[in-house]
Coordinates of C-alpha atoms in Angstrom, one line a residue:
M1408 CA 59.1 52.6 83.0
R1409 CA 60.3 56.0 81.5
G1410 CA 61.0 58.9 83.7
P1411 CA 59.0 62.1 83.7
P1412 CA 59.6 64.3 80.6
Q1413 CA 61.5 67.1 82.6
A1414 CA 64.0 64.3 83.9
R1415 CA 64.6 63.0 80.4
D1416 CA 65.1 66.5 79.0
Q1417 CA 67.6 67.2 81.9
S1418 CA 69.4 63.9 81.1
N1419 CA 69.4 64.7 77.5
M1420 CA 70.9 68.0 78.0
L1421 CA 73.7 66.7 80.2
Q1422 CA 74.5 64.0 77.7
W1423 CA 74.6 66.7 74.9
L1424 CA 76.9 68.9 77.1
S1425 CA 79.2 65.9 77.9
D1426 CA 79.4 65.0 74.2
V1427 CA 80.3 68.6 73.3
F1428 CA 82.8 69.1 76.1
W1429 CA 84.6 65.6 75.1
Q1430 CA 84.8 66.2 71.4
E1431 CA 88.1 64.9 70.0
R1432 CA 88.7 68.1 68.1
L1433 CA 88.9 70.2 71.4
W1434 CA 91.3 67.9 73.0
F1435 CA 93.6 66.6 70.2
P1436 CA 95.4 67.7 67.0
E1437 CA 93.8 66.7 63.8
G1438 CA 93.7 63.1 63.1
L1439 CA 94.2 61.8 66.7
G1440 CA 91.6 61.0 69.2
W1441 CA 90.8 59.0 72.4
A1442 CA 91.1 55.7 70.6
D1443 CA 95.0 56.5 70.5
I1444 CA 95.3 56.8 74.3
E1445 CA 93.5 53.6 75.4
D1446 CA 95.4 51.3 77.7
R1447 CA 97.0 48.4 75.8
D1448 CA 100.0 46.2 75.7
G1449 CA 100.7 47.3 79.4
R1450 CA 100.8 50.9 78.4
V1451 CA 98.8 53.1 80.7
Y1452 CA 97.4 56.6 79.6
A1453 CA 96.1 59.4 81.7
K1454 CA 92.3 59.6 82.1
A1455 CA 89.9 62.2 83.2
R1456 CA 88.5 59.9 86.0
D1457 CA 91.8 59.6 87.7
L1458 CA 91.4 63.3 88.9
W1459 CA 88.8 62.2 91.5
V1460 CA 91.7 60.7 93.6
A1461 CA 92.9 64.4 94.2
L1462 CA 89.7 65.1 96.3
P1463 CA 90.3 62.6 99.2
I1464 CA 94.0 63.6 98.9
A1465 CA 92.8 67.2 99.6
L1466 CA 90.8 66.2 102.5
L1467 CA 93.9 64.4 103.9
F1468 CA 96.0 67.4 103.4
L1469 CA 93.5 69.5 105.5
I1470 CA 93.6 66.9 108.3
L1471 CA 97.4 66.7 108.3
R1472 CA 97.7 70.4 108.3
Q1473 CA 95.8 70.6 111.6
I1474 CA 97.8 68.0 113.2
F1475 CA 101.0 69.6 111.8
E1476 CA 100.2 73.1 113.0
R1477 CA 99.2 72.1 116.3
T1478 CA 102.2 69.7 117.0
I1479 CA 105.2 70.5 114.8
G1480 CA 104.2 74.1 114.1
T1481 CA 103.7 75.0 117.6
Y1482 CA 106.9 73.1 118.6
L1483 CA 109.1 75.1 116.1
A1484 CA 107.3 78.4 117.4
S1485 CA 108.5 77.4 120.9
L1486 CA 112.0 76.7 119.7
L1487 CA 112.1 80.3 118.1
E1488 CA 110.6 81.6 121.3
I1489 CA 107.3 82.8 119.5
K1490 CA 104.8 83.1 122.0
E1491 CA 101.0 83.7 122.0
S1492 CA 100.5 87.6 121.8
K1493 CA 97.8 88.9 124.1
R1494 CA 95.8 91.7 122.9
R1495 CA 93.7 93.9 124.9
N1496 CA 90.0 93.7 123.6
A1497 CA 88.0 96.9 122.8
A1498 CA 85.5 97.7 125.4
H1499 CA 81.9 96.6 124.7
N1500 CA 80.2 99.5 123.1
P1501 CA 77.1 98.5 121.0
T1502 CA 77.1 101.9 119.0
L1503 CA 80.7 101.6 117.6
E1504 CA 80.4 97.9 117.2
S1505 CA 77.3 98.4 114.9
Y1506 CA 79.3 101.0 113.0
Y1507 CA 82.5 98.7 112.7
C1508 CA 80.6 95.6 111.5
H1509 CA 78.1 97.2 109.2
T1510 CA 79.5 100.6 107.9
S1511 CA 83.4 100.8 108.1
K1512 CA 86.5 99.8 110.2
Y1513 CA 87.9 103.3 109.7
P1514 CA 85.4 106.1 110.9
T1515 CA 85.1 108.9 108.4
Q1516 CA 85.8 112.6 109.5
K1517 CA 82.0 113.3 109.2
S1518 CA 81.0 110.3 111.2
I1519 CA 83.4 110.8 114.3
A1520 CA 81.6 113.7 115.9
E1521 CA 78.3 111.8 115.7
L1522 CA 79.7 108.7 116.9
C1523 CA 81.4 110.5 119.9
R1524 CA 77.9 112.0 120.8
Q1525 CA 76.2 108.6 120.5
S1526 CA 78.8 106.7 122.5
A1527 CA 79.6 109.4 125.1
C1528 CA 83.5 109.3 124.4
T1529 CA 86.1 111.7 123.2
E1530 CA 87.7 111.7 119.9
K1531 CA 90.8 109.9 121.2
Q1532 CA 89.0 107.3 123.1
L1533 CA 86.9 106.6 119.8
L1534 CA 90.0 106.3 117.6
H1535 CA 91.6 104.2 120.3
W1536 CA 88.6 102.0 120.4
F1537 CA 88.5 101.4 116.7
R1538 CA 92.5 100.7 116.7
R1539 CA 92.0 97.9 119.3
R1540 CA 88.9 96.7 117.5
R1541 CA 90.9 96.3 114.3
N1542 CA 93.6 94.6 116.1
Q1543 CA 91.2 92.0 117.5
D1544 CA 90.4 90.9 114.0
R1545 CA 94.0 90.5 112.8
P1546 CA 95.8 87.0 113.1
I1547 CA 98.1 86.8 115.9
L1548 CA 101.8 86.1 115.1
I1549 CA 101.9 82.4 115.9
K1550 CA 98.9 81.6 113.6
K1551 CA 101.0 83.3 110.8
F1552 CA 104.0 81.2 111.8
R1553 CA 102.2 77.9 111.9
E1554 CA 100.7 78.5 108.4
A1555 CA 104.1 79.5 107.1
S1556 CA 105.7 76.4 108.6
W1557 CA 103.0 74.0 106.9
R1558 CA 103.5 75.6 103.6
F1559 CA 107.3 75.4 103.9
A1560 CA 107.1 71.8 104.8
I1561 CA 104.8 71.0 101.8
Y1562 CA 106.5 73.2 99.3
L1563 CA 109.9 71.6 100.2
F1564 CA 108.4 68.1 99.9
A1565 CA 106.9 69.0 96.6
F1566 CA 110.1 70.2 95.4
V1567 CA 112.1 67.1 96.4
A1568 CA 109.3 64.9 94.9
G1569 CA 109.4 66.6 91.7
L1570 CA 113.1 66.4 91.5
A1571 CA 113.0 62.8 92.0
A1572 CA 110.4 62.3 89.4
L1573 CA 112.2 64.4 86.9
I1574 CA 115.9 63.9 87.5
D1575 CA 116.4 60.9 85.1
K1576 CA 113.9 62.3 82.5
P1577 CA 115.3 63.8 79.4
W1578 CA 112.7 66.5 78.9
L1579 CA 114.1 68.1 82.1
Y1580 CA 117.4 68.8 80.0
D1581 CA 116.0 69.0 76.4
L1582 CA 112.6 70.5 76.4
D1583 CA 112.0 69.4 72.9
E1584 CA 111.7 65.9 74.3
M1585 CA 108.5 66.7 76.2
W1586 CA 106.6 66.5 72.8
K1587 CA 108.3 63.3 71.4
G1588 CA 105.5 60.8 70.8
F1589 CA 102.8 63.3 71.7
P1590 CA 99.8 62.4 72.5
T1591 CA 100.5 58.8 72.9
L1592 CA 102.7 59.3 76.1
T1593 CA 102.4 56.6 78.9
V1594 CA 102.0 57.6 82.5
L1595 CA 104.7 56.6 84.9
P1596 CA 103.8 56.0 88.6
S1597 CA 106.0 58.7 89.6
Q1598 CA 104.3 61.2 87.3
Y1599 CA 100.8 60.0 88.5
W1600 CA 101.5 60.5 92.0
Y1601 CA 103.3 63.9 91.5
Y1602 CA 100.1 65.2 89.6
M1603 CA 97.6 63.8 92.2
L1604 CA 99.4 65.2 95.2
E1605 CA 100.1 68.6 93.7
L1606 CA 96.4 68.8 92.7
G1607 CA 95.2 67.6 95.9
F1608 CA 97.5 70.2 97.8
Y1609 CA 96.0 73.0 95.6
F1610 CA 92.6 71.9 96.2
S1611 CA 93.3 72.1 100.0
L1612 CA 94.5 75.5 99.6
L1613 CA 91.6 76.8 97.8
L1614 CA 89.2 75.1 100.4
S1615 CA 91.2 76.7 103.4
V1616 CA 91.7 80.2 101.8
A1617 CA 88.9 81.6 103.8
T1618 CA 90.2 80.7 107.1
D1619 CA 93.9 81.3 106.4
V1620 CA 95.5 84.8 107.2
R1621 CA 93.7 87.1 104.8
R1622 CA 96.2 89.0 102.8
K1623 CA 96.0 92.0 100.4
D1624 CA 96.3 89.8 97.3
F1625 CA 93.5 87.6 98.4
K1626 CA 91.8 87.9 95.0
E1627 CA 95.0 87.2 93.2
Q1628 CA 95.5 84.1 95.3
I1629 CA 91.8 82.7 94.3
I1630 CA 92.7 83.3 90.7
H1631 CA 96.2 81.6 91.1
H1632 CA 94.6 78.6 92.8
V1633 CA 91.7 78.2 90.2
A1634 CA 94.2 78.8 87.3
T1635 CA 96.6 76.0 88.7
I1636 CA 93.9 73.5 89.4
T1637 CA 92.4 74.0 86.1
L1638 CA 95.8 73.9 84.4
I1639 CA 96.9 70.7 86.3
S1640 CA 93.5 69.0 85.5
F1641 CA 93.5 70.1 81.8
S1642 CA 97.1 69.1 81.2
W1643 CA 96.4 65.6 82.7
C1644 CA 93.3 65.0 80.4
M1645 CA 95.2 66.4 77.4
N1646 CA 98.4 64.1 78.2
Y1647 CA 100.4 67.4 78.3
I1648 CA 101.8 65.6 81.4
R1649 CA 105.4 66.2 80.6
A1650 CA 105.1 69.9 80.3
G1651 CA 102.8 70.0 83.3
T1652 CA 105.4 68.3 85.6
L1653 CA 108.0 70.9 84.3
V1654 CA 105.7 73.8 85.3
M1655 CA 105.0 72.4 88.7
F1656 CA 108.7 71.9 89.2
L1657 CA 109.6 75.1 88.4
H1658 CA 107.1 76.8 90.8
D1659 CA 108.0 74.5 93.5
S1660 CA 111.8 75.5 93.4
S1661 CA 111.5 78.8 95.1
D1662 CA 108.0 78.8 97.1
Y1663 CA 109.7 76.9 100.2
L1664 CA 112.4 79.8 100.4
L1665 CA 109.7 82.5 100.7
E1666 CA 107.8 80.4 103.6
S1667 CA 111.2 80.0 105.5
A1668 CA 111.8 83.7 105.2
K1669 CA 108.6 84.4 106.6
M1670 CA 109.2 82.0 109.5
F1671 CA 112.3 83.8 110.4
N1672 CA 110.8 87.0 110.1
Y1673 CA 107.9 86.2 112.5
A1674 CA 110.6 84.9 114.9
G1675 CA 112.5 88.1 114.5
W1676 CA 115.7 86.7 112.9
R1677 CA 116.3 89.8 110.9
K1678 CA 119.5 88.9 109.1
M1679 CA 118.7 85.3 108.4
C1680 CA 115.3 86.3 107.0
N1681 CA 116.8 88.9 104.7
Y1682 CA 119.6 86.5 103.5
I1683 CA 116.9 83.8 102.5
F1684 CA 114.6 86.4 101.0
I1685 CA 117.5 87.7 98.8
V1686 CA 118.0 84.1 97.6
F1687 CA 114.3 83.6 97.1
A1688 CA 114.0 86.8 95.1
A1689 CA 116.8 85.7 92.8
F1690 CA 115.3 82.3 92.4
F1691 CA 111.8 83.9 91.6
I1692 CA 113.1 86.2 89.0
I1693 CA 115.2 83.5 87.3
T1694 CA 112.5 80.9 87.3
R1695 CA 109.4 82.9 86.9
L1696 CA 110.4 85.8 84.7
I1697 CA 113.2 84.1 82.6
I1698 CA 113.0 80.4 82.4
F1699 CA 109.3 80.2 82.4
P1700 CA 108.4 82.7 79.7
F1701 CA 111.4 82.3 77.5
R1702 CA 111.8 78.4 77.7
I1703 CA 108.6 76.8 79.1
L1704 CA 106.2 79.1 77.1
Y1705 CA 108.4 79.0 74.0
C1706 CA 108.2 75.1 74.1
T1707 CA 104.2 75.1 74.7
W1708 CA 103.5 78.1 72.3
V1709 CA 106.0 78.0 69.4
Y1710 CA 107.6 74.6 69.1
P1711 CA 104.4 72.6 69.1
L1712 CA 103.3 74.4 66.0
T1713 CA 106.1 72.6 64.1
L1714 CA 104.7 69.4 65.0
Y1715 CA 100.8 69.7 64.5
P1716 CA 98.2 72.5 63.8
P1717 CA 96.8 74.5 66.6
F1718 CA 93.5 73.3 68.1
F1719 CA 91.4 74.4 71.2
G1720 CA 93.3 72.6 73.8
Y1721 CA 96.6 74.2 72.7
Y1722 CA 95.1 77.6 73.0
F1723 CA 93.4 77.0 76.3
F1724 CA 96.6 75.4 77.9
N1725 CA 98.7 78.3 76.7
G1726 CA 96.1 80.9 77.9
L1727 CA 96.2 79.5 81.5
L1728 CA 100.1 79.8 81.3
L1729 CA 99.7 83.3 80.3
V1730 CA 97.4 83.9 83.4
L1731 CA 100.2 82.5 85.6
Q1732 CA 102.7 84.8 83.8
C1733 CA 100.7 87.8 84.7
L1734 CA 100.5 86.8 88.2
H1735 CA 104.3 86.3 88.2
I1736 CA 104.8 89.8 87.1
F1737 CA 102.5 91.1 89.8
W1738 CA 104.3 89.2 92.5
A1739 CA 107.5 90.1 91.2
A1740 CA 106.8 93.8 91.5
L1741 CA 105.9 93.2 95.2
I1742 CA 109.1 91.2 95.7
I1743 CA 111.3 93.9 94.0
R1744 CA 109.7 96.7 95.9
M1745 CA 110.4 94.8 99.1
A1746 CA 113.9 94.1 98.3
L1747 CA 114.7 97.6 97.3
R1748 CA 113.3 98.9 100.6
F1749 CA 115.1 96.9 103.0
L1750 CA 118.3 96.2 101.2
P1751 CA 120.0 99.7 101.6
H1752 CA 119.3 99.9 105.4
N1753 CA 119.2 96.3 106.3
E1754 CA 115.7 96.7 107.4
I1755 CA 113.5 93.7 108.4
V1756 CA 111.3 92.4 105.5
E1757 CA 107.7 92.9 105.9
D1758 CA 105.2 90.9 104.0
E1759 CA 103.3 93.7 102.2
R1760 CA 100.3 91.4 101.5
S1761 CA 99.5 91.2 105.3
D1762 CA 98.0 93.8 107.7
R1763 CA 100.2 94.7 110.3
D1764 CA 99.2 95.3 113.9
E1765 CA 98.4 98.9 115.1
T1766 CA 100.5 99.7 118.2
D1767 CA 98.1 99.9 121.1
D1768 CA 100.2 102.4 122.9
S1769 CA 101.1 104.9 120.3
E1770 CA 99.1 108.2 120.2
E1771 CA 100.9 109.7 117.1
E1772 CA 98.2 108.3 114.8
D1773 CA 95.3 109.6 116.9
E1774 CA 96.7 113.0 117.3
K1775 CA 97.1 113.3 113.4
R1776 CA 93.6 112.0 112.9
I1777 CA 92.1 114.5 115.5
G1778 CA 94.0 117.3 113.9
E1779 CA 92.4 116.4 110.5
V1780 CA 88.9 116.2 112.0
K1781 CA 89.4 119.5 113.5
K1782 CA 90.6 121.1 110.4
H1783 CA 87.7 119.7 108.5
R1784 CA 85.1 121.0 111.0
A1785 CA 86.8 124.6 110.8
L1786 CA 86.6 124.6 107.0
Q1787 CA 82.9 123.6 107.3
N1788 CA 82.3 126.5 109.7
G1789 CA 83.7 128.8 107.1
Y1790 CA 87.0 129.8 108.7
V1791 CA 90.7 128.6 108.4
T1792 CA 92.5 127.3 111.5
H1793 CA 96.3 127.7 111.9
N1794 CA 98.7 125.5 113.7
N1795 CA 96.3 122.6 113.9
N1796 CA 98.9 120.0 114.7
H1797 CA 100.4 121.5 117.7
R1798 CA 100.2 119.2 120.9
K1799 CA 98.8 121.0 124.0
M1800 CA 100.6 120.8 127.1
Q1801 CA 99.1 118.1 129.4

């Protein structure tokens, strides 16, 4: 029996989309196609269906992460004497809570007076309440440490695995070798697992990004994860595997240094954190701003044109690499700014992407804010006040 017309139309549409998506002219240079990478004579090639393996691997990573953070991460935190920080919660106040949740976490000058009237509290009490309430939503130090320790372990494992997979490969030393025999390049077991583990890990990062410590570059992180997943998947289907392994290995070579610097930062080991951060900054700049654009991008953008005419896959792959390069420049600016700030005075490195706790006992910020509110009111009433910022004797 035939199905209903609507179901047949949907099936035909899906089949048409599949045929368009998998056109050989999109994925291969002229004169080559899917028949050239069919398994034969013991030679195994990459296939799109292999990528489904990354999904259960991502789930496994999420489970392992929970176990790691609650056991090894917690144990490392105790060794470095990082304890659960206790914060005093803001007193229950429905009026202020409603404004905080639905309007803004930072009350405006115009709204402070009205909120004080509605909640029956002084300006200082109101600002104090908002500061405590914001601190409640910020992650505690030990949570940051656990996340950093997990990423450190995974990035270090990925770096070692990539080194083991590439150490005896000629294209690690001669980048022209990555295109020798393209696209009929067989997949080695080490390359297969390196790809699937990397893809599974970035899937797990994308799935957990909503529950991780939220940083100021949240949108850039989402773009990075999506671009990385797309790049890994696309390079696998196109048989750009040699280029893909080099790109992944280059990124893994410095990420574990950053996470270890964060761990020592959260533990209060200032000098150790600074030394590691200097090494990380040097590795990042060399690998992401020198080797990646002038070696990797050259060998994926310029050199292939000497072998075959450009096609859609060529442009798409290099476009994704350019997206990564833009992110490299964005993060390099943050890293250099941090380095310039702490190097002259040996100050502690702060992750500029994270929100810092607002001290619960400091009154400086409140006094400054109250002064601004009073000045704003005076100007609204048509006269100018002088010496707004002096503190009255208690």
